[in-house]
């Protein structure tokens, strides 16, 4: 999990973006250290943290009198609750026998080299240079124009791969926190891809949303976008750049492996056995039948409920 000494600013930004109340839950580690784990109530479950790959810890203990329950980590790494409240914890280690472990993320130490090209293999550098020769230009910022252009590419790509898109309002609210920057790729004036880059901590920047239009992939648009985001993160004195979450052994996972980053397995642990909506293949097939115009309307409502 990611740990903050004081998570107040993170909580303020998260609540502003996602309109969900963040609760400070008392948490005792297996070493006997008292800390705070951040959670949101999502349906019947308390989740640390919804929409994020990893949970969030706060170093300072919270007031136990006003907390709805407490969590204790046992010597075996499992977590128990004194009130039997159902919970979900997202971490790089399992906390119960009931886990969803199909996801991982790849991040790269970008502080090791001064020249960004030294971070990549000759093959990746060749593709980045090829994108430049093919007149792929990446612009970044937080303007309304860039947000609209990014969302245009993002929604179209989500439609191509039959995935419900998050709402534009979420992106706008993320940008408003000053922790998110939008990147848009153009070729001869046409929008060909886009991405969002989030500042998680001073040391960690993470790519969250990412999209390149299928017809333009031959111009290596995705390499140009990652190169621009890594350059931005380095300029901001970041240590790590995360390529975002992927499904294990998927084509996206294989693609990200080219950047020679460290693979981090994700374990989403549950207090009890439950079905994961992400495993529902029928819903995926059904979504493929929804017309493009309707996906823009229905998608955000669906994504909001997939934590």
PDB file of C-alpha atoms in Angstrom, residues 116-302:
ATOM      1  CA  UNK A 116      15.548   9.855 -21.013  1.00  0.00           C
ATOM      2  CA  UNK A 117      16.639   7.819 -24.048  1.00  0.00           C
ATOM      3  CA  UNK A 118      19.005   5.856 -21.789  1.00  0.00           C
ATOM      4  CA  UNK A 119      15.974   4.494 -19.932  1.00  0.00           C
ATOM      5  CA  UNK A 120      14.795   2.555 -22.984  1.00  0.00           C
ATOM      6  CA  UNK A 121      16.048  -0.226 -25.211  1.00  0.00           C
ATOM      7  CA  UNK A 122      17.174   0.548 -28.751  1.00  0.00           C
ATOM      8  CA  UNK A 123      13.922  -0.988 -30.015  1.00  0.00           C
ATOM      9  CA  UNK A 124      11.743   1.352 -27.926  1.00  0.00           C
ATOM     10  CA  UNK A 125      13.875   4.372 -28.850  1.00  0.00           C
ATOM     11  CA  UNK A 126      13.531   3.445 -32.522  1.00  0.00           C
ATOM     12  CA  UNK A 127       9.729   3.481 -32.197  1.00  0.00           C
ATOM     13  CA  UNK A 128       9.749   6.804 -30.342  1.00  0.00           C
ATOM     14  CA  UNK A 129      11.899   8.314 -33.108  1.00  0.00           C
ATOM     15  CA  UNK A 130       9.660   6.767 -35.764  1.00  0.00           C
ATOM     16  CA  UNK A 131       6.604   8.452 -34.202  1.00  0.00           C
ATOM     17  CA  UNK A 132       8.391  11.804 -34.423  1.00  0.00           C
ATOM     18  CA  UNK A 133       9.305  11.206 -38.066  1.00  0.00           C
ATOM     19  CA  UNK A 134       5.661  10.338 -38.750  1.00  0.00           C
ATOM     20  CA  UNK A 135       4.692  13.796 -37.469  1.00  0.00           C
ATOM     21  CA  UNK A 136       3.124  12.611 -34.207  1.00  0.00           C
ATOM     22  CA  UNK A 137       3.080  15.575 -31.825  1.00  0.00           C
ATOM     23  CA  UNK A 138       2.123  15.344 -28.142  1.00  0.00           C
ATOM     24  CA  UNK A 139       0.723  18.332 -26.281  1.00  0.00           C
ATOM     25  CA  UNK A 140       0.142  18.430 -22.532  1.00  0.00           C
ATOM     26  CA  UNK A 141      -1.688  20.661 -20.107  1.00  0.00           C
ATOM     27  CA  UNK A 142      -4.955  21.207 -18.304  1.00  0.00           C
ATOM     28  CA  UNK A 143      -6.946  23.341 -20.721  1.00  0.00           C
ATOM     29  CA  UNK A 144     -10.550  22.676 -21.677  1.00  0.00           C
ATOM     30  CA  UNK A 145      -9.453  22.075 -25.289  1.00  0.00           C
ATOM     31  CA  UNK A 146      -6.976  19.366 -24.278  1.00  0.00           C
ATOM     32  CA  UNK A 147      -9.498  17.685 -21.975  1.00  0.00           C
ATOM     33  CA  UNK A 148     -12.061  17.585 -24.799  1.00  0.00           C
ATOM     34  CA  UNK A 149      -9.524  16.275 -27.310  1.00  0.00           C
ATOM     35  CA  UNK A 150      -8.313  13.614 -24.891  1.00  0.00           C
ATOM     36  CA  UNK A 151     -11.848  12.495 -24.137  1.00  0.00           C
ATOM     37  CA  UNK A 152     -12.648  12.247 -27.834  1.00  0.00           C
ATOM     38  CA  UNK A 153      -9.808   9.769 -28.341  1.00  0.00           C
ATOM     39  CA  UNK A 154     -10.475   7.946 -25.079  1.00  0.00           C
ATOM     40  CA  UNK A 155     -14.192   7.309 -25.696  1.00  0.00           C
ATOM     41  CA  UNK A 156     -13.573   6.137 -29.248  1.00  0.00           C
ATOM     42  CA  UNK A 157     -10.867   3.720 -28.146  1.00  0.00           C
ATOM     43  CA  UNK A 158     -13.007   2.341 -25.320  1.00  0.00           C
ATOM     44  CA  UNK A 159     -15.723   1.720 -27.899  1.00  0.00           C
ATOM     45  CA  UNK A 160     -13.235  -0.145 -30.131  1.00  0.00           C
ATOM     46  CA  UNK A 161     -12.307  -2.529 -27.314  1.00  0.00           C
ATOM     47  CA  UNK A 162     -15.808  -2.725 -25.784  1.00  0.00           C
ATOM     48  CA  UNK A 163     -14.996  -1.186 -22.392  1.00  0.00           C
ATOM     49  CA  UNK A 164     -17.241   1.316 -20.636  1.00  0.00           C
ATOM     50  CA  UNK A 165     -15.565   4.746 -20.410  1.00  0.00           C
ATOM     51  CA  UNK A 166     -15.249   6.827 -17.261  1.00  0.00           C
ATOM     52  CA  UNK A 167     -17.013  10.184 -17.344  1.00  0.00           C
ATOM     53  CA  UNK A 168     -15.514  13.417 -18.616  1.00  0.00           C
ATOM     54  CA  UNK A 169     -16.551  15.065 -15.352  1.00  0.00           C
ATOM     55  CA  UNK A 170     -14.206  12.741 -13.447  1.00  0.00           C
ATOM     56  CA  UNK A 171     -11.331  13.853 -15.683  1.00  0.00           C
ATOM     57  CA  UNK A 172     -12.268  17.513 -15.215  1.00  0.00           C
ATOM     58  CA  UNK A 173     -12.362  17.125 -11.435  1.00  0.00           C
ATOM     59  CA  UNK A 174      -9.013  15.301 -11.453  1.00  0.00           C
ATOM     60  CA  UNK A 175      -7.430  18.144 -13.414  1.00  0.00           C
ATOM     61  CA  UNK A 176      -8.951  20.652 -10.990  1.00  0.00           C
ATOM     62  CA  UNK A 177      -7.009  19.089  -8.097  1.00  0.00           C
ATOM     63  CA  UNK A 178      -3.750  20.094  -9.858  1.00  0.00           C
ATOM     64  CA  UNK A 179      -2.560  16.477  -9.524  1.00  0.00           C
ATOM     65  CA  UNK A 180      -3.547  15.389 -13.067  1.00  0.00           C
ATOM     66  CA  UNK A 181      -2.165  16.476 -16.442  1.00  0.00           C
ATOM     67  CA  UNK A 182      -3.730  15.608 -19.798  1.00  0.00           C
ATOM     68  CA  UNK A 183      -1.662  14.499 -22.811  1.00  0.00           C
ATOM     69  CA  UNK A 184      -3.005  14.445 -26.381  1.00  0.00           C
ATOM     70  CA  UNK A 185      -1.287  13.057 -29.482  1.00  0.00           C
ATOM     71  CA  UNK A 186      -1.961  14.644 -32.879  1.00  0.00           C
ATOM     72  CA  UNK A 187      -0.911  13.751 -36.410  1.00  0.00           C
ATOM     73  CA  UNK A 188      -1.398  16.377 -39.103  1.00  0.00           C
ATOM     74  CA  UNK A 189      -3.894  18.113 -36.840  1.00  0.00           C
ATOM     75  CA  UNK A 190      -5.988  14.987 -36.176  1.00  0.00           C
ATOM     76  CA  UNK A 191      -6.474  13.590 -32.663  1.00  0.00           C
ATOM     77  CA  UNK A 192      -4.847  10.151 -32.613  1.00  0.00           C
ATOM     78  CA  UNK A 193      -4.498   9.371 -28.906  1.00  0.00           C
ATOM     79  CA  UNK A 194      -4.458  10.654 -25.368  1.00  0.00           C
ATOM     80  CA  UNK A 195      -3.614   9.873 -21.756  1.00  0.00           C
ATOM     81  CA  UNK A 196      -3.827  11.219 -18.220  1.00  0.00           C
ATOM     82  CA  UNK A 197      -0.893  11.379 -15.799  1.00  0.00           C
ATOM     83  CA  UNK A 198      -1.527  11.524 -12.048  1.00  0.00           C
ATOM     84  CA  UNK A 199       0.858  12.709  -9.357  1.00  0.00           C
ATOM     85  CA  UNK A 200       0.353  10.142  -6.585  1.00  0.00           C
ATOM     86  CA  UNK A 201       3.174  11.340  -4.328  1.00  0.00           C
ATOM     87  CA  UNK A 202       6.212  13.563  -4.931  1.00  0.00           C
ATOM     88  CA  UNK A 203       8.090  10.425  -6.020  1.00  0.00           C
ATOM     89  CA  UNK A 204       5.409   8.534  -7.953  1.00  0.00           C
ATOM     90  CA  UNK A 205       3.614   9.572 -11.155  1.00  0.00           C
ATOM     91  CA  UNK A 206       1.151   7.137 -12.720  1.00  0.00           C
ATOM     92  CA  UNK A 207      -0.511   6.859 -16.106  1.00  0.00           C
ATOM     93  CA  UNK A 208      -4.205   6.173 -15.476  1.00  0.00           C
ATOM     94  CA  UNK A 209      -6.333   6.554 -18.617  1.00  0.00           C
ATOM     95  CA  UNK A 210      -4.727   5.742 -21.959  1.00  0.00           C
ATOM     96  CA  UNK A 211      -6.044   5.514 -25.518  1.00  0.00           C
ATOM     97  CA  UNK A 212      -4.687   5.393 -29.048  1.00  0.00           C
ATOM     98  CA  UNK A 213      -6.909   5.054 -32.095  1.00  0.00           C
ATOM     99  CA  UNK A 214      -6.457   1.727 -33.879  1.00  0.00           C
ATOM    100  CA  UNK A 215      -5.990   3.194 -37.372  1.00  0.00           C
ATOM    101  CA  UNK A 216      -2.995   5.222 -36.162  1.00  0.00           C
ATOM    102  CA  UNK A 217      -1.144   2.606 -34.117  1.00  0.00           C
ATOM    103  CA  UNK A 218       1.220   2.042 -37.061  1.00  0.00           C
ATOM    104  CA  UNK A 219       2.678   5.476 -36.303  1.00  0.00           C
ATOM    105  CA  UNK A 220       3.742   4.373 -32.775  1.00  0.00           C
ATOM    106  CA  UNK A 221       1.480   6.897 -31.070  1.00  0.00           C
ATOM    107  CA  UNK A 222       1.546   5.031 -27.743  1.00  0.00           C
ATOM    108  CA  UNK A 223       5.353   5.272 -27.545  1.00  0.00           C
ATOM    109  CA  UNK A 224       5.208   9.010 -28.140  1.00  0.00           C
ATOM    110  CA  UNK A 225       2.657   9.408 -25.339  1.00  0.00           C
ATOM    111  CA  UNK A 226       4.631   7.408 -22.771  1.00  0.00           C
ATOM    112  CA  UNK A 227       7.843   9.199 -23.746  1.00  0.00           C
ATOM    113  CA  UNK A 228       6.173  12.579 -23.191  1.00  0.00           C
ATOM    114  CA  UNK A 229       4.668  11.545 -19.846  1.00  0.00           C
ATOM    115  CA  UNK A 230       7.976  10.150 -18.588  1.00  0.00           C
ATOM    116  CA  UNK A 231       9.767  13.350 -19.653  1.00  0.00           C
ATOM    117  CA  UNK A 232       7.136  15.370 -17.750  1.00  0.00           C
ATOM    118  CA  UNK A 233       7.513  13.166 -14.651  1.00  0.00           C
ATOM    119  CA  UNK A 234      11.323  13.466 -14.744  1.00  0.00           C
ATOM    120  CA  UNK A 235      11.073  17.245 -15.038  1.00  0.00           C
ATOM    121  CA  UNK A 236       8.856  17.137 -11.934  1.00  0.00           C
ATOM    122  CA  UNK A 237      11.607  15.214 -10.078  1.00  0.00           C
ATOM    123  CA  UNK A 238       9.634  11.967  -9.883  1.00  0.00           C
ATOM    124  CA  UNK A 239      11.473   8.757  -9.028  1.00  0.00           C
ATOM    125  CA  UNK A 240       8.970   6.236 -10.390  1.00  0.00           C
ATOM    126  CA  UNK A 241       6.700   6.228 -13.426  1.00  0.00           C
ATOM    127  CA  UNK A 242       3.862   3.712 -13.434  1.00  0.00           C
ATOM    128  CA  UNK A 243       2.552   2.453 -16.771  1.00  0.00           C
ATOM    129  CA  UNK A 244      -0.791   1.742 -15.148  1.00  0.00           C
ATOM    130  CA  UNK A 245      -2.751  -1.375 -14.347  1.00  0.00           C
ATOM    131  CA  UNK A 246      -2.951  -4.333 -16.743  1.00  0.00           C
ATOM    132  CA  UNK A 247      -4.525  -7.763 -16.833  1.00  0.00           C
ATOM    133  CA  UNK A 248      -1.868 -10.418 -16.341  1.00  0.00           C
ATOM    134  CA  UNK A 249      -0.613 -11.983 -19.645  1.00  0.00           C
ATOM    135  CA  UNK A 250      -2.829  -9.729 -21.775  1.00  0.00           C
ATOM    136  CA  UNK A 251      -1.651  -7.987 -24.943  1.00  0.00           C
ATOM    137  CA  UNK A 252      -1.419  -4.724 -22.977  1.00  0.00           C
ATOM    138  CA  UNK A 253       0.776  -6.451 -20.386  1.00  0.00           C
ATOM    139  CA  UNK A 254       3.053  -7.749 -23.152  1.00  0.00           C
ATOM    140  CA  UNK A 255       3.257  -4.269 -24.662  1.00  0.00           C
ATOM    141  CA  UNK A 256       4.314  -2.638 -21.376  1.00  0.00           C
ATOM    142  CA  UNK A 257       7.027  -5.231 -20.826  1.00  0.00           C
ATOM    143  CA  UNK A 258       8.991  -3.568 -23.647  1.00  0.00           C
ATOM    144  CA  UNK A 259       9.847  -0.681 -21.313  1.00  0.00           C
ATOM    145  CA  UNK A 260      11.814  -2.983 -18.951  1.00  0.00           C
ATOM    146  CA  UNK A 261      10.082  -1.855 -15.771  1.00  0.00           C
ATOM    147  CA  UNK A 262       9.498  -3.764 -12.552  1.00  0.00           C
ATOM    148  CA  UNK A 263       6.321  -5.866 -12.476  1.00  0.00           C
ATOM    149  CA  UNK A 264       4.259  -5.535  -9.288  1.00  0.00           C
ATOM    150  CA  UNK A 265       1.547  -8.127  -8.649  1.00  0.00           C
ATOM    151  CA  UNK A 266      -1.725  -6.816  -7.204  1.00  0.00           C
ATOM    152  CA  UNK A 267      -3.807  -8.681  -4.644  1.00  0.00           C
ATOM    153  CA  UNK A 268      -7.301  -7.458  -3.894  1.00  0.00           C
ATOM    154  CA  UNK A 269      -8.225  -9.315  -0.711  1.00  0.00           C
ATOM    155  CA  UNK A 270     -11.747  -9.798   0.625  1.00  0.00           C
ATOM    156  CA  UNK A 271     -12.965 -10.610   4.121  1.00  0.00           C
ATOM    157  CA  UNK A 272     -15.283 -13.220   2.629  1.00  0.00           C
ATOM    158  CA  UNK A 273     -15.748 -15.074  -0.633  1.00  0.00           C
ATOM    159  CA  UNK A 274     -17.416 -12.966  -3.340  1.00  0.00           C
ATOM    160  CA  UNK A 275     -17.858 -12.812  -7.087  1.00  0.00           C
ATOM    161  CA  UNK A 276     -15.905 -10.197  -9.032  1.00  0.00           C
ATOM    162  CA  UNK A 277     -17.832  -8.278 -11.678  1.00  0.00           C
ATOM    163  CA  UNK A 278     -14.691  -8.151 -13.840  1.00  0.00           C
ATOM    164  CA  UNK A 279     -15.007 -11.909 -14.405  1.00  0.00           C
ATOM    165  CA  UNK A 280     -18.465 -11.585 -15.974  1.00  0.00           C
ATOM    166  CA  UNK A 281     -17.826 -12.382 -19.653  1.00  0.00           C
ATOM    167  CA  UNK A 282     -21.519 -12.088 -20.497  1.00  0.00           C
ATOM    168  CA  UNK A 283     -21.596  -8.394 -19.586  1.00  0.00           C
ATOM    169  CA  UNK A 284     -18.527  -7.820 -21.776  1.00  0.00           C
ATOM    170  CA  UNK A 285     -20.236  -9.472 -24.761  1.00  0.00           C
ATOM    171  CA  UNK A 286     -23.421  -7.513 -24.103  1.00  0.00           C
ATOM    172  CA  UNK A 287     -21.535  -4.200 -23.986  1.00  0.00           C
ATOM    173  CA  UNK A 288     -20.064  -4.876 -27.434  1.00  0.00           C
ATOM    174  CA  UNK A 289     -23.612  -4.669 -28.842  1.00  0.00           C
ATOM    175  CA  UNK A 290     -24.316  -1.210 -27.405  1.00  0.00           C
ATOM    176  CA  UNK A 291     -24.225   1.576 -30.062  1.00  0.00           C
ATOM    177  CA  UNK A 292     -21.327   4.046 -29.805  1.00  0.00           C
ATOM    178  CA  UNK A 293     -23.533   7.043 -28.968  1.00  0.00           C
ATOM    179  CA  UNK A 294     -25.171   5.162 -26.114  1.00  0.00           C
ATOM    180  CA  UNK A 295     -21.850   3.989 -24.632  1.00  0.00           C
ATOM    181  CA  UNK A 296     -20.903   7.626 -24.009  1.00  0.00           C
ATOM    182  CA  UNK A 297     -24.052   8.050 -21.929  1.00  0.00           C
ATOM    183  CA  UNK A 298     -24.244   4.694 -20.130  1.00  0.00           C
ATOM    184  CA  UNK A 299     -20.500   4.060 -19.693  1.00  0.00           C
ATOM    185  CA  UNK A 300     -19.859   6.532 -16.841  1.00  0.00           C
ATOM    186  CA  UNK A 301     -22.784   5.124 -14.826  1.00  0.00           C
ATOM    187  CA  UNK A 302     -21.356   1.608 -15.147  1.00  0.00           C
TER     188      UNK A 302
END
